[in-house]
Coordinates of C-alpha atoms and ligand atoms in Angstrom, one line a residue:
X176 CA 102.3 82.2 -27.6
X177 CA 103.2 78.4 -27.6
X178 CA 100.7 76.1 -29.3
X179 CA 99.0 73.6 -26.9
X180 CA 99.7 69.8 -28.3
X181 CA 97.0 67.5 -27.3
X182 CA 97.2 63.9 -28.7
X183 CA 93.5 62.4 -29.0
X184 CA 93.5 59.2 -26.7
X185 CA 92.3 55.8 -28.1
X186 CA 90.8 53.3 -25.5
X187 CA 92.1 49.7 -26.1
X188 CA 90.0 46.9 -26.4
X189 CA 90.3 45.3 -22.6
X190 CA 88.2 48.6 -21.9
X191 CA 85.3 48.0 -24.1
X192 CA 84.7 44.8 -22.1
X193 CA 85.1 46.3 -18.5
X194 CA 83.0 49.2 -20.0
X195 CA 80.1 46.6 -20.7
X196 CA 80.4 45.3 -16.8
X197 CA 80.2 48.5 -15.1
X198 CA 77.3 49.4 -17.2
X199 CA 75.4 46.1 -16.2
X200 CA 76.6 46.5 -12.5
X201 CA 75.3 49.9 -12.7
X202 CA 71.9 48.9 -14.1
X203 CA 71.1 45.8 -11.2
X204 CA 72.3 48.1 -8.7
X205 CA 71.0 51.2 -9.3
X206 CA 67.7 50.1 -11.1
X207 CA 65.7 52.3 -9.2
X208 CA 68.0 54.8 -8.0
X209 CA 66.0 58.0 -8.6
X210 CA 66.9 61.1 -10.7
X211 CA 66.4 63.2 -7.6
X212 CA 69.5 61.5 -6.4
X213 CA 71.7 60.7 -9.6
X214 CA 71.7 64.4 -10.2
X215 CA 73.9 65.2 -7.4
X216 CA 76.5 63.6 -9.8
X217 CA 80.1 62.7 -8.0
X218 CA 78.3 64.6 -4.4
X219 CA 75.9 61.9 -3.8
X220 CA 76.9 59.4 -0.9
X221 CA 76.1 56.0 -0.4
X222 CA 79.1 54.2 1.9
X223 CA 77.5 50.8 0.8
X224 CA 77.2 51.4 -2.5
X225 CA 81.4 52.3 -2.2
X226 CA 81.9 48.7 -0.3
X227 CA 80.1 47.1 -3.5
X228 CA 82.4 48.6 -6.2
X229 CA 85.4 48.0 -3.5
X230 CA 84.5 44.5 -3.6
X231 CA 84.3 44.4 -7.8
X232 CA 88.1 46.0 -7.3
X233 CA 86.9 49.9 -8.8
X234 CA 88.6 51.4 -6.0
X235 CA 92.5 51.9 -6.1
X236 CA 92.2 50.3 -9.8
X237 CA 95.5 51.5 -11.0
X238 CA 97.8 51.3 -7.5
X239 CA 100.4 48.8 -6.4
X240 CA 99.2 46.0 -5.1
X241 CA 101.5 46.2 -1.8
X242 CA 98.7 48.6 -1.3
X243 CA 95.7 46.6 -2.1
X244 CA 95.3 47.9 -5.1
X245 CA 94.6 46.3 -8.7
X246 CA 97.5 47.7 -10.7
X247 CA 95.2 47.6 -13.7
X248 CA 95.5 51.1 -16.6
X249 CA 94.6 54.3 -16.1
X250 CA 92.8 54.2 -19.1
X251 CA 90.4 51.1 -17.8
X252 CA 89.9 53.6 -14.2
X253 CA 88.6 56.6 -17.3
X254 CA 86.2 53.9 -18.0
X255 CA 85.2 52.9 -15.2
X256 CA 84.7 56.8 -13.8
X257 CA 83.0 57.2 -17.1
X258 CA 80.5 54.9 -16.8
X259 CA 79.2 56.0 -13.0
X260 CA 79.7 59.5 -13.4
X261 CA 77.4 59.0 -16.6
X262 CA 74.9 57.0 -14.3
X263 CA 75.1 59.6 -11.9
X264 CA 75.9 56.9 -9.6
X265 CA 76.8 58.2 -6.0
X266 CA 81.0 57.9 -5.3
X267 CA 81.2 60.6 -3.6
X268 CA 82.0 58.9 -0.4
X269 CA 85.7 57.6 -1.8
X270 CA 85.9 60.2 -4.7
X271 CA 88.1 62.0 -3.0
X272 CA 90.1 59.1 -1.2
X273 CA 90.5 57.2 -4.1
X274 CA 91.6 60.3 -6.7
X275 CA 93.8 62.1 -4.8
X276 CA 94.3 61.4 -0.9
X277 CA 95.5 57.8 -2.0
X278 CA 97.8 58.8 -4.8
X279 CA 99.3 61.6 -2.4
X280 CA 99.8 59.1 0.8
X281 CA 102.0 56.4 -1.5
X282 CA 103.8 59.5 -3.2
X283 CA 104.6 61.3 -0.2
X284 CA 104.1 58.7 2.6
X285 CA 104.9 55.8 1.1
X286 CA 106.4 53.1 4.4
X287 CA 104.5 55.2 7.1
X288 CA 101.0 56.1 6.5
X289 CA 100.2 54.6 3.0
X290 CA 100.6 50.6 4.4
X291 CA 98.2 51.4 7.1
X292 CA 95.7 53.4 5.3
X293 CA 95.9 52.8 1.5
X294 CA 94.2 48.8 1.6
X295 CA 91.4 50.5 3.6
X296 CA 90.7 52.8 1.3
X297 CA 90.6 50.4 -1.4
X298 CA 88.0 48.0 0.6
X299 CA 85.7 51.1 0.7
X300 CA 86.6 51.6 4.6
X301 CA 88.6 55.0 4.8
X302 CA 86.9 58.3 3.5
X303 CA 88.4 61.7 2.9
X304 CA 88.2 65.4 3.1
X305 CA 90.3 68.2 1.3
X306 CA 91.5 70.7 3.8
X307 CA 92.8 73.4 2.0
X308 CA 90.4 76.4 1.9
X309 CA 90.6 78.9 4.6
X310 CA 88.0 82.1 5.2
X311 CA 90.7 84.0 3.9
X312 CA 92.7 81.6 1.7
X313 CA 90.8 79.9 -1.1
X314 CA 92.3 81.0 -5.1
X315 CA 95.3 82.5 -2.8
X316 CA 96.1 79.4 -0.9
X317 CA 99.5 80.8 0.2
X318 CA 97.7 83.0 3.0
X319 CA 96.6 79.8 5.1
X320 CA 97.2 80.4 9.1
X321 CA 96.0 77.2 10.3
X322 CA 98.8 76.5 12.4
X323 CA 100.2 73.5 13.5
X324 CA 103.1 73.3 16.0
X325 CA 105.4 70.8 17.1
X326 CA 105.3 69.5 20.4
X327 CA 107.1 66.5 22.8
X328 CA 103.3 64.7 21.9
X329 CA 102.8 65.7 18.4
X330 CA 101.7 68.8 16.1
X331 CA 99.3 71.1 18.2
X332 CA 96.7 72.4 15.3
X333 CA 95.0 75.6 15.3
X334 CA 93.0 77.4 12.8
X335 CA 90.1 77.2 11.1
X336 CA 89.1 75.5 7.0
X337 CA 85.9 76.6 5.5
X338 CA 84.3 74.8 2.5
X339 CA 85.1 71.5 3.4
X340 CA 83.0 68.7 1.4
X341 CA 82.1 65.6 3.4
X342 CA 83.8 66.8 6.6
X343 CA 81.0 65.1 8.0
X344 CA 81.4 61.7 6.8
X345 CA 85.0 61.3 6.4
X346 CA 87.4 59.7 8.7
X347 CA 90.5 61.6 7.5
X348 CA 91.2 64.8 6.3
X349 CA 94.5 65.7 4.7
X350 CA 95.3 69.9 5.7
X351 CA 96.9 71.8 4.9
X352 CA 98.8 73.8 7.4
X353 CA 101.4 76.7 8.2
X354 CA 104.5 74.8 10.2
X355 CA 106.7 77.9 10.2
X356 CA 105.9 81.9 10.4
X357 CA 105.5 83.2 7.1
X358 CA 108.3 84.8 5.4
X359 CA 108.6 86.5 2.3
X360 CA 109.0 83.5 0.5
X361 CA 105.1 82.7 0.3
X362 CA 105.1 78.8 -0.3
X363 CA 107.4 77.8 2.7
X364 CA 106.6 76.8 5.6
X365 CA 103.5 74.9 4.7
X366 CA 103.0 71.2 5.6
X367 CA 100.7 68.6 4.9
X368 CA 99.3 66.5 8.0
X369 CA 96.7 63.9 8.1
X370 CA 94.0 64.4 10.5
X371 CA 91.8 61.8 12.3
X372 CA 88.4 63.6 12.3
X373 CA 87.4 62.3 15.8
X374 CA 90.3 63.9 17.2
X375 CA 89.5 65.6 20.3
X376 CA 89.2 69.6 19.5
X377 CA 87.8 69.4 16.0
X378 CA 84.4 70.5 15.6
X379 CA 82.4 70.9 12.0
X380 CA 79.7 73.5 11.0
X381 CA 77.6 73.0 8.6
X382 CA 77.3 75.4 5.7
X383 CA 74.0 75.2 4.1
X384 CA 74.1 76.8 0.2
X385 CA 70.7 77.8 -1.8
X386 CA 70.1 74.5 -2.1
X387 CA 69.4 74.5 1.4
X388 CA 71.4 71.7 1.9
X389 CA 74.8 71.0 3.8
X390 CA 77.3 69.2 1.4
X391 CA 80.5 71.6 2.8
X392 CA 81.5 72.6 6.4
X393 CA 83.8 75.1 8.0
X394 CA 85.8 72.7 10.6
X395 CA 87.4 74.2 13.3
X396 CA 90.7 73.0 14.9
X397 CA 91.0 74.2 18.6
X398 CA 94.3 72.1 20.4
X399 CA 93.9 69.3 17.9
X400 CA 97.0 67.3 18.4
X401 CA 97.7 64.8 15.7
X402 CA 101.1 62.1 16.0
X403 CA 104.4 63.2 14.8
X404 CA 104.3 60.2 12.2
X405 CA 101.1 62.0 10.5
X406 CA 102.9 64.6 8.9
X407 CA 102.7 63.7 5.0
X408 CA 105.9 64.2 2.9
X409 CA 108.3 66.8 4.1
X410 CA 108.2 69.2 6.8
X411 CA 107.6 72.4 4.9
X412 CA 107.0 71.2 1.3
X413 CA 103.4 71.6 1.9
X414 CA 103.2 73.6 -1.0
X415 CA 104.9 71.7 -3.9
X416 CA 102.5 68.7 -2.8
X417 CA 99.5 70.6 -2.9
X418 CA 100.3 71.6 -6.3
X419 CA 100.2 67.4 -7.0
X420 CA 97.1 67.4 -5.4
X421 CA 95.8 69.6 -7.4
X422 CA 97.0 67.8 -10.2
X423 CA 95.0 64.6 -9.5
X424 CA 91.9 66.9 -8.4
X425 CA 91.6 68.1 -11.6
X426 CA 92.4 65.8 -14.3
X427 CA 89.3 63.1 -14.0
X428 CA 86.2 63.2 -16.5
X429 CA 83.9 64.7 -13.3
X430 CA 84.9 67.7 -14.7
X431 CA 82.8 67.9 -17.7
X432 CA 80.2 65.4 -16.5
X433 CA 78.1 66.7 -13.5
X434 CA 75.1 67.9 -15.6
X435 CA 74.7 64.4 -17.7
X436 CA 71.3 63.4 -16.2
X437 CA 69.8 67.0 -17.6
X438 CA 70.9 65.9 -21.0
X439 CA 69.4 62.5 -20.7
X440 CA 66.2 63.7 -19.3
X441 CA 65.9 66.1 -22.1
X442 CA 66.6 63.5 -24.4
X443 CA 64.0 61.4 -23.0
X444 CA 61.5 64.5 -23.0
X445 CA 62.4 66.1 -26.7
X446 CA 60.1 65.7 -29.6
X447 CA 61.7 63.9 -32.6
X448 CA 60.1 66.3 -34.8
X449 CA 60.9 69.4 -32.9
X450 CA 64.0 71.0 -35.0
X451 CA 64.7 73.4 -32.4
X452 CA 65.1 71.4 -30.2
X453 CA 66.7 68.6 -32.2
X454 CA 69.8 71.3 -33.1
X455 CA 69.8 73.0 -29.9
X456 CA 70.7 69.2 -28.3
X457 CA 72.6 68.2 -31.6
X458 CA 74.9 71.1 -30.3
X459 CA 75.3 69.6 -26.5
X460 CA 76.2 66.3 -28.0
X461 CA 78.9 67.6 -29.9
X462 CA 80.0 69.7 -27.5
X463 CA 80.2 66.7 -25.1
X464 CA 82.2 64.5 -27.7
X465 CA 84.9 67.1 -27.9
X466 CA 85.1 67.8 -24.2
X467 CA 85.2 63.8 -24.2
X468 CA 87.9 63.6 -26.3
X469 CA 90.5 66.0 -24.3
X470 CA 89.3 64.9 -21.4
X471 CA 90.6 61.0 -22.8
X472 CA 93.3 63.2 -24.0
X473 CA 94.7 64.0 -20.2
X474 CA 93.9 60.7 -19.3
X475 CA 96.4 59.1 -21.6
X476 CA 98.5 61.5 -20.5
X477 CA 98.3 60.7 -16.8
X478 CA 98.8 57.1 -17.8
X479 CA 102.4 57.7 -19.7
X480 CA 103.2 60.2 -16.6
X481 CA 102.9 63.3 -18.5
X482 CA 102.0 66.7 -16.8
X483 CA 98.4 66.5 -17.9
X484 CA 98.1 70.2 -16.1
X485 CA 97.4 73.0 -18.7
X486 CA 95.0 70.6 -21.1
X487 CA 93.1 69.4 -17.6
X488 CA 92.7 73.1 -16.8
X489 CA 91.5 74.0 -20.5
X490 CA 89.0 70.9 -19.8
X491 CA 87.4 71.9 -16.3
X492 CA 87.5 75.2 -17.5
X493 CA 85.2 74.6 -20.6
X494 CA 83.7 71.8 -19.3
X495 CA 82.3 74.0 -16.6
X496 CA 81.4 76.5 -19.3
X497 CA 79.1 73.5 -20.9
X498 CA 77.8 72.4 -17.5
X499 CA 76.8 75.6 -16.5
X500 CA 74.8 76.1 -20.2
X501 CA 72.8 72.9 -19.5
X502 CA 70.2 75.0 -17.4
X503 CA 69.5 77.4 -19.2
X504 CA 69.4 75.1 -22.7
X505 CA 66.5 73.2 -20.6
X506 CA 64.6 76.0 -19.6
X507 CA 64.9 77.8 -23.3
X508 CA 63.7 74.3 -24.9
X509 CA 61.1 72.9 -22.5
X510 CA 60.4 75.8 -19.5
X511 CA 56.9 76.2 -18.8
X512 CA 56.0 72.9 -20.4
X513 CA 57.7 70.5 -17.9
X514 CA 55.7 68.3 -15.5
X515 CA 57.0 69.7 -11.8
X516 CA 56.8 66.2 -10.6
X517 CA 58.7 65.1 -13.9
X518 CA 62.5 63.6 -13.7
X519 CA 63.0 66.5 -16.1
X520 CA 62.0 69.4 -13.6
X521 CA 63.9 67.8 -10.6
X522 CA 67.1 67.4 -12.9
X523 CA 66.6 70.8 -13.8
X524 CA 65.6 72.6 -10.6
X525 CA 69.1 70.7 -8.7
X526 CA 71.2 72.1 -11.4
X527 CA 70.1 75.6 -12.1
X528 CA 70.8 76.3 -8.0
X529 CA 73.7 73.6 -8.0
X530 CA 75.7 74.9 -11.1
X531 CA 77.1 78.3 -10.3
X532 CA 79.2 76.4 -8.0
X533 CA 80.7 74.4 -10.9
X534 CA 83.0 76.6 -11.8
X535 CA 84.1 77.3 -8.1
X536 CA 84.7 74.3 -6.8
X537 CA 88.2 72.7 -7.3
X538 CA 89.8 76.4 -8.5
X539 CA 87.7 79.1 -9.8
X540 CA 87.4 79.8 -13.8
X541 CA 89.7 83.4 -13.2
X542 CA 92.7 81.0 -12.0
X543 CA 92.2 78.1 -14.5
X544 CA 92.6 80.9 -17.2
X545 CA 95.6 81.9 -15.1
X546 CA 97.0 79.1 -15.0
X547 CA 96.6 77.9 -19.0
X548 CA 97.6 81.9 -20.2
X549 CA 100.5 81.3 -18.4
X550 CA 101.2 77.2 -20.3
X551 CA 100.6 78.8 -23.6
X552 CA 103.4 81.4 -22.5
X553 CA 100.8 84.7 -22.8
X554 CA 102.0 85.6 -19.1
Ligands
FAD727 C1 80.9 73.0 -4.1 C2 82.3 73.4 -3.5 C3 83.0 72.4 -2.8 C4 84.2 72.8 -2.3 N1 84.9 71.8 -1.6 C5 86.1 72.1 -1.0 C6 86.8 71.2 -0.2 O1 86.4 70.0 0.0 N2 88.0 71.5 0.4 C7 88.5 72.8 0.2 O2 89.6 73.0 0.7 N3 87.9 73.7 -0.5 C8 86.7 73.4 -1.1 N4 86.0 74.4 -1.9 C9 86.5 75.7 -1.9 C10 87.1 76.1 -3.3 O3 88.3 75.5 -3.6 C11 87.2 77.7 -3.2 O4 85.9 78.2 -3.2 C12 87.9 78.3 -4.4 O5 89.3 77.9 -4.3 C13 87.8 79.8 -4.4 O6 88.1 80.3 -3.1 P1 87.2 81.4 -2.4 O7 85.8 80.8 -2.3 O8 87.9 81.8 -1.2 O9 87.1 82.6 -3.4 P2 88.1 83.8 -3.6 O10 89.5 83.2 -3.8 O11 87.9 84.8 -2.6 O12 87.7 84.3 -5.1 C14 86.6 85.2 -5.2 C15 86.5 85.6 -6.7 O13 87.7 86.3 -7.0 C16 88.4 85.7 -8.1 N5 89.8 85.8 -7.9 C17 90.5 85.5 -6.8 N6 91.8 85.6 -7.1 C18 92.0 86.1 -8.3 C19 93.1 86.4 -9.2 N7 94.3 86.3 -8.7 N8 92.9 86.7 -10.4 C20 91.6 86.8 -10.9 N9 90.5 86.6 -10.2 C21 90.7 86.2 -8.9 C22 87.9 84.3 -8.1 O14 88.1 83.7 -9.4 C23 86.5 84.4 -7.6 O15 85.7 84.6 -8.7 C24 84.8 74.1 -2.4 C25 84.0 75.0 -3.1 C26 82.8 74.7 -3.7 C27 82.0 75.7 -4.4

């Protein structure tokens, strides 16, 4: 077994100060954002909200600016992410636009697509969806059939994703699809495209979960026929740039974070003189500072262009673990006590239906183990 080296990160002083501004932008503009709504975490979604941090520059912080961006650290964009996610403030219209579809366009499309769509992104204009999950293709994302074949007026799609968050707000979605029959060589043929969702042909279904409520959608391509120039990278190395997707979609601090506003709610609700529940939360807290810590950990080692893969997975996968325990830690320390019209109940009652999916959502815990089992050298 090899060991797994993790440097702890350090956050220089520049970040300090840009910490201070987000926290004071944060508290003018979401002074009476309620709980109800900050517990959604990195899924709630406000476009103007997204057009006012696009016009502080939090949006594309760290890319060129031939692309509108801000070329400012990786470490100041932690901070920044740190700050709203801890605010519960709702970024979930560019979350996914500004950590991975933007990265992936100037990687893989850098003179075609990326000048056209990368500045909009950046002014808050040009949201995303992830189109990689199929009905029979999620953890085994090899078995995608969406199918999209070249024609004289562009790639004909056909095929259907499932699970696709925002699919009803976004104006792109980047899919995944199969650009040559499958042979035995599982990850060929695969291509990324990006996909104008008003294109004629592509219809979205909502999926409601026991929330009752729609965040994902199963999207439907029937003839959808995108340009020849939307094809992202290289024709059939779909695969490899998934796996750099990935990459980004797993290494931010939204990973550990989505179940902040139940600890701050039972902060707000514990009794000092309660010593159950002062070591029950004493526990939490130090649980969050370590998660903290390797989660600043991959973050440094995004900003020296490390492979921040197998400590990112060891962090959503115990982050999750934490996230998950925050319900139940509520209910053990205040159930039957708590005012149902109290922040505390609605904090709780979103995350004991929400959290299961925590450890779904952006690769399931079975692969993350996968995944760092085989980094330590164990498979
Ligand atoms: C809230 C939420 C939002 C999502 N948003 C998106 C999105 O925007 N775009 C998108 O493309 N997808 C999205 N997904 C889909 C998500 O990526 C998939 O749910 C996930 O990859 C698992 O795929 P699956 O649901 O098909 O489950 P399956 O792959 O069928 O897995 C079922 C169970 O079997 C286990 N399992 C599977 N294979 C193995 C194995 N080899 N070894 C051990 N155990 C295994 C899994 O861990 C899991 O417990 C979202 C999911 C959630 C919950």
């Amino acid at each position: 077994m090899q060991a797994l080296h993790i440097s702890p990160g350090e956050l220089p002083p520049q970040c300090e100060a840009l910490r201070a501004e987000v926290r004071q932008f944060v508290a003018h503009h979401l002074a009476d954002y309620p709980v109800s709504k900050r517990v959604r975490s990195w899924f709630g979604v406000e476009p103007e909200f997204t057009r006012k941090l696009a016009q502080k520059g939090w949006i594309g912080l760290t890319w060129p600016k031939q692309y509108g961006g801000h070329e400012r650290s990786y470490l100041e964009r932690y901070v920044v992410l740190e700050e709203l996610l801890a605010a519960g403030a709702p970024v979930g219209a560019h979350w996914v636009a500004d950590r991975q579809s933007g990265p992936l366009l100037m990687r893989y499309a850098p003179d075609t697509l990326a000048p056209q769509i990368v500045p909009r992104i950046v002014r808050g204009e040009a949201f995303f969806c992830i189109g990689m999950s199929e009905p029979d293709a999620g953890s085994d994302l090899a078995s995608i059939r969406t199918r999209a074949v070249h024609t004289d007026k562009g790639w004909l799609i056909n095929g259907r994703k499932v699970w696709t968050s925002g699919a009803n707000y976004a104006h792109y979605m980047i899919a995944l699809v199969r650009t040559r029959e499958r042979t035995d060589d599982r990850h060929a043929g695969m291509s990324q495209v990006l996909v104008d969702m008003r294109t004629p042909g592509l219809t979205c279904q909502p999926i409601y979960t026991q929330l009752g409520e729609n965040d994902f959608y199963e999207v439907t391509f029937d003839d959808v026929l995108v340009p020849h120039e939307n094809l992202i990278g290289t024709e059939g190395g779909g695969w490899k740039q998934v796996i750099a997707e990935l990459s980004f979609e797993r290494s931010g601090p939204e990973r550990f974070l989505s179940s902040t506003q139940l600890l701050l709610e039972m902060l707000d609700e514990a009794d000092p003189a309660d010593a159950r529940q002062a070591i029950a939360l004493g526990r939490v807290a130090a649980q969050y500072a370590t998660l903290r810590q390797l989660s600043l950990a991959v973050a440094v080692m995004v900003s020296r262009h490390e492979d921040p893969g197998l400590v990112a997975s060891v962090v959503k996968d115990q982050g999750a673990l934490l996230e998950q325990s925050m319900p139940d830690i509520a209910h053990e320390l205040f159930g039957g006590r708590v005012d149902p019209d109290s922040s505390l109940a609605q904090a709780l009652n979103y995350l004991t239906l929400a959290a299961p999916s925590f450890s779904l959502r952006g690769g399931t815990r079975e692969i993350l183990r996968g995944i760092i089992s085989k980094g330590l050298g164990l498979r």
